C-alpha cells in the first residue's frame, strides 16, 4: 500500500462514476459531492522523519516516510489482532512514548463537536489489545506523559486507567447529567469556546488537573424528537419524545466552573484558588513545562478582559502573569495560539489593532512582539528552537489570502507558500517538513510535502480528476465596493453563458457574523455555483463587522448587531442593481445561521430592494440565543436593553416586504426552532404572509438521508418561483 494514496474522501468514488470532462453539473454534484480528495490524517512521530496514518478502510495503521511517502511498516493490522472482533477503526491516538495506541470504534455523537466511543489499548510491540474500560463508552481519553495511565470521562465522571495494573480508579463521583460535569465542558463551552476537554496531566505524571462545571442552576431546554424516516426513532411512533439539556441564554444564569487538581498517589482532590468572577469563564487549562505551573486562562462574563494565571497545583495558589483587555471583546480563539516553552511563552493579542504574536518571559514580562504589520496572524504552528523560527499562517498578502510564513529571531519574516490563494500547514514534530494544503478561487485543494524552508519535496494529492470534473463551474471573480465610506470585499459568479446585454436575477449570499469571512481566495463549490449554471448572478459581500481586516473594522458592530451589517448588505444590493446586466426587480438574499438572521434584518428594513429572501436556521431575537456568543458582542440584555431591542427582527416585521422563506430543523441544538416560531407568530399577528419549511429531527446542519439535497432543491425552487416569474 502506498501512503500517498490514503484518501478520506474521493469525489469520483463517492459519485460512483468516472470523471466526465466538461459535462453539465448537477445540483447533487455541487451540493453533496463537491469536496476535493484529502490525505488521511497523519500523526507525526518524534523523529520527525516518519508519521502514522489510518487506512481509508480503517483496518490498518501504517508508518510512512515523510520524504518519500513510502510505507515502512504496518504498525497495526486488524486482521492480525488477537481476541478482538472489531473489523475497522474510526481513529487512533498515539501514546507519548509511541509504544501504545488508543484505537476507537462505536462512535456516538454527544453534541455537534463531541463524541463518546469504545476505546481499546493496543501494545504495538506485543500486538496485544484490550478494552480501555469494560464499564461503558468513554469520552476524551488522555495519556499521561509517561504513557502508563489514561484519564477519561464516562457519565460526567473522570476515571484513571492504570495500564500497568489493569485497574480503573474513579477520580470523581459527583458527576450527574445536567447538574455536575467533570472534565468534559458543558454545551455552551463546547459550542462557543471550541473546548472539548479540560483534562491536563502534569509533566511528572503526578497530577491530573481538570474543570468541574456546576450547571444545576442553568435553565433546561427541551428539544422535541419524532419518529421520522431518516435514522428512524420507532419509540416515538405515536408520541413525540424529547432531548433535554442545559442552554443558558443571554443574561441568564451560566454554569459555575472550578479548577480542580487530583493527586494520583494520594487520590486527594483540591480546588485551585483562581481569582474568578462568580459568573466568569475558564476557557483553557494546560500545564507549562514544569509540574508547578498549571496555566489557567480566564475571561470575565463580558469577555473584554482575559487573564492568564500560573497555578501551583499542590498549594493551589495562583499568580497572575498576563492580562489582555479590550474596549469591545477579546476573541477566545486567541488562546488557541498560546504556546509554552522552557523559559517563555507565546500569546496572541489584538492590542495594536491587528492579531499578532507576543513573547513573554515565564515571569510575565514582555520580551518582544514577534509579528507586526497591518495584517493578521490566523494560526500559529509553533516555534523551532533549532532555528529560532516561529511558523504561522497570516494575511500578509491581503485579507483574501492565507500564507504560510516564518519569522526569525531578528524579526525578519519569510513567506513560504504562494502569495495568492489560501495555504495552511501541518508540521512534523521536528519542524523540518510540513504538509501544505493550497487552493485558490480557480484551483481545487492540492497537498504537497515541503521542507521548512519552503522547498517542495513531493506531491501528495493534486486532485486532477476532480479539477477536470468541475472545470466548467462558472468563474468566481472578486470586486470591491464602498458603503458609508468603507471599502468592502465581494465576489461575483456570473451565469453560465453570460451575456452583458441581458438582465439577470441575482442571489445575494452572506453570513455577516462578527469576525467571519466568506469572500476569500479559496476553492469552494456549493448549491449557489449550480444556481449560476441555471441563469443566476450570485454575489457575496463581506460587510462591516466581518473578520481579518483588523479590530476596528470588526468592532463597529459592538453592542448593535444587525445595524451596520444590514446597511452594508442593502448597499451591496443597490450596487448590484445598478449594474447594466442585472434585473433590479429580481434580487434575492440568502443566509444560514447568522446569515439567516441578517436575511431577516434585511428583508424587514424599510424600503429594502429584495424580491425574495431565504433564512435558514436564523436567530430572530438575541435574547433567545446562548449567553457566551451573544454577550461577547452585545453584553447582557440587562446592560444593553436598547441594543437588544434594536437588533431584534421581531420588532421590524411591520416592514417585511418581498417573499420570505424561513427554514429550521426541529432538533437544532444551536439555534433553537423557537426563534423561527416566534418570528412566524409575530408575522401572523400582523397579517404578514411568509413561507416556512421545517425538517423533523434535523440539527443546525440540516443534513443526512438526502436531506441536504432536498433542502437545496427547495431553496432553488423558491428563488425560481419568485425571481424568475
mmCIF file of N, CA and C in Angstrom, residues 284-288 293-297 308-311:
data_model
loop_
_atom_site.group_PDB
_atom_site.id
_atom_site.type_symbol
_atom_site.label_atom_id
_atom_site.label_comp_id
_atom_site.label_asym_id
_atom_site.label_seq_id
_atom_site.Cartn_x
_atom_site.Cartn_y
_atom_site.Cartn_z
ATOM 1 N N UNK A 284 -9.475 27.733 29.153
ATOM 2 C CA UNK A 284 -8.380 26.831 28.789
ATOM 3 C C UNK A 284 -7.521 26.556 30.007
ATOM 4 N N UNK A 285 -7.124 25.296 30.186
ATOM 5 C CA UNK A 285 -6.098 24.958 31.171
ATOM 6 C C UNK A 285 -5.118 23.983 30.530
ATOM 7 N N UNK A 286 -3.870 24.120 30.853
ATOM 8 C CA UNK A 286 -2.839 23.162 30.450
ATOM 9 C C UNK A 286 -1.597 23.418 31.290
ATOM 10 N N UNK A 287 -0.776 22.397 31.409
ATOM 11 C CA UNK A 287 0.457 22.561 32.159
ATOM 12 C C UNK A 287 1.525 23.200 31.276
ATOM 13 N N UNK A 288 2.369 24.027 31.911
ATOM 14 C CA UNK A 288 3.561 24.511 31.248
ATOM 15 C C UNK A 288 4.605 23.407 31.245
ATOM 16 N N UNK A 293 3.531 24.527 37.311
ATOM 17 C CA UNK A 293 2.902 25.594 36.534
ATOM 18 C C UNK A 293 1.698 25.062 35.761
ATOM 19 N N UNK A 294 0.549 25.110 36.396
ATOM 20 C CA UNK A 294 -0.711 24.842 35.712
ATOM 21 C C UNK A 294 -1.206 26.176 35.169
ATOM 22 N N UNK A 295 -1.290 26.304 33.850
ATOM 23 C CA UNK A 295 -1.639 27.570 33.220
ATOM 24 C C UNK A 295 -3.149 27.631 33.010
ATOM 25 N N UNK A 296 -3.761 28.672 33.548
ATOM 26 C CA UNK A 296 -5.220 28.802 33.544
ATOM 27 C C UNK A 296 -5.619 30.116 32.889
ATOM 28 N N UNK A 297 -6.393 30.026 31.811
ATOM 29 C CA UNK A 297 -6.938 31.207 31.131
ATOM 30 C C UNK A 297 -8.333 31.515 31.656
ATOM 31 N N UNK A 308 -4.240 35.331 32.448
ATOM 32 C CA UNK A 308 -3.525 34.060 32.455
ATOM 33 C C UNK A 308 -2.815 33.921 33.797
ATOM 34 N N UNK A 309 -3.116 32.827 34.487
ATOM 35 C CA UNK A 309 -2.530 32.554 35.794
ATOM 36 C C UNK A 309 -1.609 31.342 35.717
ATOM 37 N N UNK A 310 -0.516 31.408 36.462
ATOM 38 C CA UNK A 310 0.318 30.234 36.717
ATOM 39 C C UNK A 310 -0.058 29.729 38.105
ATOM 40 N N UNK A 311 -0.592 28.516 38.164
ATOM 41 C CA UNK A 311 -1.145 27.985 39.408
ATOM 42 C C UNK A 311 -0.297 26.807 39.876
#
